[in-house]
Short mmCIF file of N, CA and C and ligand atoms in Angstrom, two decimals:
data_model
loop_
_atom_site.label_atom_id
_atom_site.label_comp_id
_atom_site.label_asym_id
_atom_site.label_seq_id
_atom_site.Cartn_x
_atom_site.Cartn_y
_atom_site.Cartn_z
N MET D 17 16.13 -8.40 -16.01
CA MET D 17 14.68 -8.44 -15.96
C MET D 17 14.00 -9.73 -16.44
N PHE D 18 14.51 -10.08 -17.66
CA PHE D 18 13.90 -11.39 -18.32
C PHE D 18 14.45 -12.46 -17.48
N GLY D 19 15.35 -12.73 -16.97
CA GLY D 19 15.53 -13.49 -15.80
C GLY D 19 14.74 -13.70 -14.69
N VAL D 20 14.27 -12.58 -14.04
CA VAL D 20 13.19 -12.64 -13.16
C VAL D 20 11.73 -13.20 -13.69
N ILE D 21 11.42 -12.60 -14.82
CA ILE D 21 10.40 -13.16 -15.27
C ILE D 21 10.27 -14.62 -15.63
N SER D 22 11.37 -15.27 -16.14
CA SER D 22 11.47 -16.61 -16.41
C SER D 22 11.58 -17.44 -14.95
N PHE D 23 12.17 -16.93 -14.02
CA PHE D 23 12.07 -17.41 -12.63
C PHE D 23 10.77 -17.60 -12.32
N TYR D 24 9.95 -16.62 -12.15
CA TYR D 24 8.54 -16.42 -11.81
C TYR D 24 7.91 -17.48 -12.57
N SER D 25 7.98 -17.60 -14.00
CA SER D 25 7.05 -18.27 -14.67
C SER D 25 7.37 -19.83 -14.90
N TYR D 26 8.63 -20.01 -14.01
CA TYR D 26 9.05 -21.47 -13.99
C TYR D 26 8.31 -22.42 -13.28
N PHE D 27 7.53 -21.77 -12.16
CA PHE D 27 6.85 -22.63 -11.31
C PHE D 27 5.07 -22.46 -11.74
N THR D 28 4.82 -23.25 -12.78
CA THR D 28 3.52 -23.33 -13.08
C THR D 28 2.73 -24.44 -13.08
N THR D 29 3.27 -25.60 -12.54
CA THR D 29 2.60 -26.84 -12.38
C THR D 29 1.96 -27.13 -11.21
N GLU D 30 2.04 -26.24 -9.91
CA GLU D 30 1.45 -26.38 -8.78
C GLU D 30 -0.01 -26.22 -8.79
N PRO D 31 -0.65 -27.23 -7.83
CA PRO D 31 -2.23 -26.80 -7.79
C PRO D 31 -2.49 -25.49 -7.81
N ARG D 32 -3.59 -24.99 -8.04
CA ARG D 32 -4.11 -23.68 -7.68
C ARG D 32 -5.07 -23.53 -6.70
N GLY D 33 -4.86 -22.23 -6.14
CA GLY D 33 -5.70 -21.85 -4.95
C GLY D 33 -6.95 -21.45 -5.53
N LYS D 34 -7.90 -21.10 -4.43
CA LYS D 34 -9.27 -20.57 -4.98
C LYS D 34 -9.22 -19.33 -5.57
N TYR D 35 -8.09 -18.44 -5.11
CA TYR D 35 -7.95 -17.22 -5.57
C TYR D 35 -6.46 -16.99 -6.02
N VAL D 36 -6.38 -16.70 -7.12
CA VAL D 36 -4.95 -16.70 -7.96
C VAL D 36 -4.51 -15.40 -8.04
N ILE D 37 -3.51 -14.83 -7.23
CA ILE D 37 -3.04 -13.64 -6.97
C ILE D 37 -1.86 -13.42 -8.19
N ASN D 38 -2.11 -12.64 -9.09
CA ASN D 38 -1.16 -12.32 -10.15
C ASN D 38 -0.53 -11.03 -10.13
N VAL D 39 0.85 -10.95 -9.77
CA VAL D 39 1.31 -9.49 -9.93
C VAL D 39 2.06 -9.49 -11.20
N CYS D 40 1.70 -8.40 -11.86
CA CYS D 40 2.30 -7.88 -13.23
C CYS D 40 3.89 -7.77 -12.90
N LEU D 41 4.60 -8.56 -13.84
CA LEU D 41 5.92 -8.12 -13.74
C LEU D 41 6.31 -7.61 -15.06
N GLY D 42 5.49 -6.91 -15.81
CA GLY D 42 5.87 -6.25 -16.95
C GLY D 42 6.83 -5.21 -16.86
N THR D 43 7.28 -4.68 -17.76
CA THR D 43 8.23 -3.42 -17.61
C THR D 43 7.87 -2.32 -16.91
N ALA D 44 6.55 -1.82 -17.32
CA ALA D 44 6.09 -0.68 -16.46
C ALA D 44 5.92 -0.95 -15.16
N CYS D 45 5.12 -2.01 -14.77
CA CYS D 45 5.07 -2.39 -13.63
C CYS D 45 6.36 -2.84 -12.57
N PHE D 46 7.29 -3.19 -13.52
CA PHE D 46 8.47 -3.55 -12.80
C PHE D 46 9.30 -2.64 -12.25
N VAL D 47 9.08 -1.53 -13.17
CA VAL D 47 10.11 -0.20 -12.76
C VAL D 47 9.21 0.68 -11.66
N ARG D 48 8.05 0.27 -11.40
CA ARG D 48 7.38 0.97 -10.36
C ARG D 48 7.24 0.04 -9.17
N GLY D 49 7.84 -0.95 -9.20
CA GLY D 49 8.11 -1.67 -7.85
C GLY D 49 7.14 -3.02 -7.66
N ALA D 50 6.93 -3.34 -8.83
CA ALA D 50 6.37 -5.00 -8.70
C ALA D 50 6.94 -5.76 -8.16
N ASP D 51 8.32 -5.92 -8.27
CA ASP D 51 8.94 -6.94 -7.53
C ASP D 51 8.84 -6.86 -5.80
N ALA D 52 9.06 -5.56 -5.27
CA ALA D 52 8.54 -5.37 -4.05
C ALA D 52 7.28 -5.89 -3.43
N ILE D 53 6.07 -5.48 -4.48
CA ILE D 53 4.94 -5.87 -4.02
C ILE D 53 4.82 -7.56 -4.23
N MET D 54 5.54 -8.22 -4.92
CA MET D 54 5.46 -9.69 -5.10
C MET D 54 6.09 -9.99 -3.71
N ARG D 55 7.14 -9.35 -3.44
CA ARG D 55 7.71 -9.88 -2.07
C ARG D 55 6.88 -9.60 -0.94
N GLU D 56 6.14 -8.56 -0.88
CA GLU D 56 5.14 -8.24 0.14
C GLU D 56 4.23 -9.40 0.20
N PHE D 57 3.55 -9.85 -1.13
CA PHE D 57 2.55 -11.06 -0.94
C PHE D 57 3.37 -12.13 -0.51
N GLU D 58 4.54 -12.55 -0.92
CA GLU D 58 5.26 -13.71 -0.46
C GLU D 58 5.36 -13.60 1.16
N LYS D 59 5.87 -12.56 1.72
CA LYS D 59 5.91 -12.34 3.13
C LYS D 59 4.69 -12.39 3.80
N ILE D 60 3.71 -11.84 3.52
CA ILE D 60 2.19 -12.06 4.42
C ILE D 60 1.90 -13.49 4.14
N LEU D 61 1.79 -13.97 2.90
CA LEU D 61 1.15 -15.22 2.67
C LEU D 61 1.91 -16.42 3.22
N ASN D 62 3.31 -16.05 3.32
CA ASN D 62 4.30 -17.09 3.62
C ASN D 62 4.44 -18.15 2.63
N ILE D 63 4.64 -17.82 1.42
CA ILE D 63 4.81 -18.62 0.40
C ILE D 63 5.52 -17.94 -0.60
N LYS D 64 6.11 -18.77 -1.52
CA LYS D 64 7.04 -17.89 -2.67
C LYS D 64 6.08 -18.06 -3.77
N ALA D 65 6.48 -17.12 -4.87
CA ALA D 65 5.95 -17.09 -6.11
C ALA D 65 5.77 -18.31 -6.77
N GLY D 66 4.46 -18.72 -7.26
CA GLY D 66 4.34 -20.03 -7.77
C GLY D 66 3.82 -21.08 -7.09
N GLU D 67 3.59 -20.82 -5.90
CA GLU D 67 3.30 -21.70 -4.76
C GLU D 67 1.86 -21.49 -4.13
N THR D 68 1.21 -22.42 -3.39
CA THR D 68 -0.14 -22.06 -3.00
C THR D 68 -0.18 -22.38 -1.57
N THR D 69 -1.06 -21.48 -0.77
CA THR D 69 -0.87 -21.75 0.60
C THR D 69 -1.60 -22.91 0.99
N GLU D 70 -1.51 -23.31 2.18
CA GLU D 70 -1.75 -24.88 2.70
C GLU D 70 -3.07 -24.93 2.62
N ASP D 71 -3.87 -23.84 2.84
CA ASP D 71 -5.38 -24.09 2.94
C ASP D 71 -5.98 -23.90 1.49
N LYS D 72 -5.08 -23.82 0.47
CA LYS D 72 -5.63 -23.83 -1.03
C LYS D 72 -6.30 -22.72 -1.05
N LYS D 73 -6.18 -21.69 -0.52
CA LYS D 73 -6.92 -20.55 -0.62
C LYS D 73 -6.33 -19.57 -1.65
N PHE D 74 -5.12 -19.23 -1.63
CA PHE D 74 -4.19 -18.60 -2.41
C PHE D 74 -3.23 -19.23 -3.09
N THR D 75 -3.18 -18.88 -4.40
CA THR D 75 -2.04 -18.91 -5.16
C THR D 75 -1.40 -17.71 -5.54
N LEU D 76 -0.04 -17.78 -5.47
CA LEU D 76 0.75 -16.51 -5.95
C LEU D 76 1.63 -16.58 -6.98
N SER D 77 1.47 -15.68 -8.20
CA SER D 77 1.84 -15.88 -9.34
C SER D 77 2.48 -14.61 -9.95
N GLY D 78 3.24 -14.67 -10.95
CA GLY D 78 3.43 -13.66 -11.68
C GLY D 78 3.12 -13.40 -13.24
N LEU D 79 2.93 -12.48 -13.47
CA LEU D 79 2.35 -12.21 -15.07
C LEU D 79 3.10 -11.22 -15.85
N ARG D 80 3.15 -11.31 -17.28
CA ARG D 80 3.45 -10.35 -18.00
C ARG D 80 2.80 -9.56 -18.19
N CYS D 81 2.93 -8.31 -18.96
CA CYS D 81 2.11 -7.15 -18.94
C CYS D 81 0.75 -7.68 -19.53
N ILE D 82 -0.33 -6.96 -18.61
CA ILE D 82 -1.51 -7.28 -18.93
C ILE D 82 -2.25 -6.23 -19.71
N GLY D 83 -1.47 -5.32 -19.87
CA GLY D 83 -2.04 -4.23 -20.98
C GLY D 83 -2.79 -2.87 -20.23
N ALA D 84 -2.42 -2.82 -18.80
CA ALA D 84 -3.03 -1.76 -18.03
C ALA D 84 -1.84 -1.04 -17.60
N CYS D 85 -0.71 -0.90 -18.11
CA CYS D 85 0.30 -0.19 -17.69
C CYS D 85 -0.02 1.18 -17.10
N GLY D 86 -0.87 1.98 -17.61
CA GLY D 86 -1.28 3.15 -16.93
C GLY D 86 -1.49 3.18 -15.57
N LEU D 87 -1.70 2.02 -15.14
CA LEU D 87 -2.44 1.75 -13.65
C LEU D 87 -1.06 1.02 -12.89
N ALA D 88 0.03 1.04 -13.61
CA ALA D 88 1.13 0.25 -12.90
C ALA D 88 1.58 0.80 -11.42
N PRO D 89 1.85 -0.02 -10.62
CA PRO D 89 2.03 -1.54 -10.67
C PRO D 89 0.62 -2.11 -10.34
N VAL D 90 0.20 -3.16 -11.19
CA VAL D 90 -0.82 -3.78 -11.35
C VAL D 90 -0.97 -5.16 -10.44
N VAL D 91 -1.96 -5.54 -9.98
CA VAL D 91 -2.09 -6.82 -9.31
C VAL D 91 -3.54 -7.31 -9.91
N MET D 92 -3.62 -8.80 -10.06
CA MET D 92 -4.95 -9.18 -10.27
C MET D 92 -5.41 -10.28 -9.31
N VAL D 93 -6.33 -10.37 -8.75
CA VAL D 93 -6.74 -11.45 -7.96
C VAL D 93 -8.02 -12.08 -8.81
N ASN D 94 -7.77 -13.18 -9.32
CA ASN D 94 -8.70 -13.93 -10.31
C ASN D 94 -8.75 -12.79 -11.29
N ASP D 95 -10.07 -12.34 -11.48
CA ASP D 95 -10.64 -11.55 -12.74
C ASP D 95 -10.66 -9.91 -12.10
N LYS D 96 -10.20 -9.56 -10.90
CA LYS D 96 -10.22 -8.22 -10.56
C LYS D 96 -8.97 -7.76 -10.52
N VAL D 97 -8.99 -6.53 -11.05
CA VAL D 97 -7.63 -5.79 -11.46
C VAL D 97 -7.51 -4.63 -10.27
N TYR D 98 -6.36 -4.66 -9.69
CA TYR D 98 -5.94 -3.58 -8.80
C TYR D 98 -4.80 -2.89 -9.42
N GLY D 99 -5.17 -1.46 -9.50
CA GLY D 99 -4.15 -0.63 -10.14
C GLY D 99 -3.45 0.24 -9.12
N ARG D 100 -2.24 0.82 -9.49
CA ARG D 100 -1.44 1.75 -8.67
C ARG D 100 -1.33 1.14 -7.22
N VAL D 101 -1.04 -0.27 -7.03
CA VAL D 101 -0.80 -0.79 -5.86
C VAL D 101 0.30 -0.36 -5.14
N GLU D 102 0.18 -0.06 -3.87
CA GLU D 102 1.30 0.33 -2.97
C GLU D 102 1.29 -0.68 -1.90
N LEU D 103 2.66 -0.60 -1.51
CA LEU D 103 3.08 -1.83 -0.58
C LEU D 103 2.24 -2.29 0.67
N ASN D 104 1.77 -0.87 1.12
CA ASN D 104 0.93 -0.82 2.40
C ASN D 104 -0.61 -1.37 2.23
N GLN D 105 -0.87 -1.56 0.76
CA GLN D 105 -2.32 -2.00 0.54
C GLN D 105 -2.28 -3.83 0.17
N VAL D 106 -1.29 -4.24 0.02
CA VAL D 106 -1.04 -5.71 -0.07
C VAL D 106 -1.98 -6.45 1.12
N LYS D 107 -1.64 -5.94 2.19
CA LYS D 107 -2.20 -6.82 3.35
C LYS D 107 -3.86 -6.79 3.18
N ALA D 108 -4.27 -5.40 2.89
CA ALA D 108 -5.80 -5.32 2.71
C ALA D 108 -6.30 -6.05 1.48
N ILE D 109 -5.52 -6.11 0.49
CA ILE D 109 -5.95 -7.07 -0.57
C ILE D 109 -6.14 -8.54 -0.38
N ILE D 110 -5.24 -9.10 0.51
CA ILE D 110 -5.33 -10.28 1.08
C ILE D 110 -6.54 -10.46 2.04
N GLU D 111 -6.56 -9.37 2.76
CA GLU D 111 -7.96 -9.65 3.87
C GLU D 111 -9.24 -9.40 3.30
N GLU D 112 -9.10 -9.08 2.04
CA GLU D 112 -10.51 -8.87 1.41
C GLU D 112 -10.86 -10.37 1.11
N TYR D 113 -10.14 -11.05 0.76
CA TYR D 113 -10.48 -12.55 0.34
C TYR D 113 -10.51 -13.42 1.26
N GLN D 114 -9.71 -13.10 2.62
CA GLN D 114 -9.59 -13.99 3.52
C GLN D 114 -10.92 -13.96 4.34
N GLU D 115 -11.63 -12.70 4.39
CA GLU D 115 -12.89 -12.64 5.04
C GLU D 115 -13.88 -13.40 4.40
N GLU D 116 -14.00 -13.60 3.02
CA GLU D 116 -15.18 -14.37 2.40
C GLU D 116 -15.18 -15.67 2.85
N ALA D 117 -16.40 -16.26 2.88
CA ALA D 117 -16.38 -17.68 3.31
C ALA D 117 -16.17 -18.84 2.40
S1 FES N 223 3.62 -3.82 -17.42
FE1 FES N 223 2.05 -4.06 -16.09
S2 FES N 223 0.44 -3.94 -17.23
FE2 FES N 223 1.71 -3.55 -18.53
#
């Protein structure tokens, strides 16, 4: 698991998008499928963790525990926290921001 965390935090020098999506990869979130959530974001946004979409709208990143383990798995978009995120909600979260002008 620590290998995974350092893998994701390795990419920190890229320019950031307007919305920074942070998937918590702390222990509680990880055991509840945070890595699958991360992969779903990667698939839909067509970028890898640590990268930014071409239109500079989204940056995808991983975080260590943000202290909301009771809500695991947790995703943050800028300052907004999403708890108990399920795989099939990932697309809706992205769309919420894509529709904003
Ligand atoms: S492990 Fe994700 S909030 Fe604690």
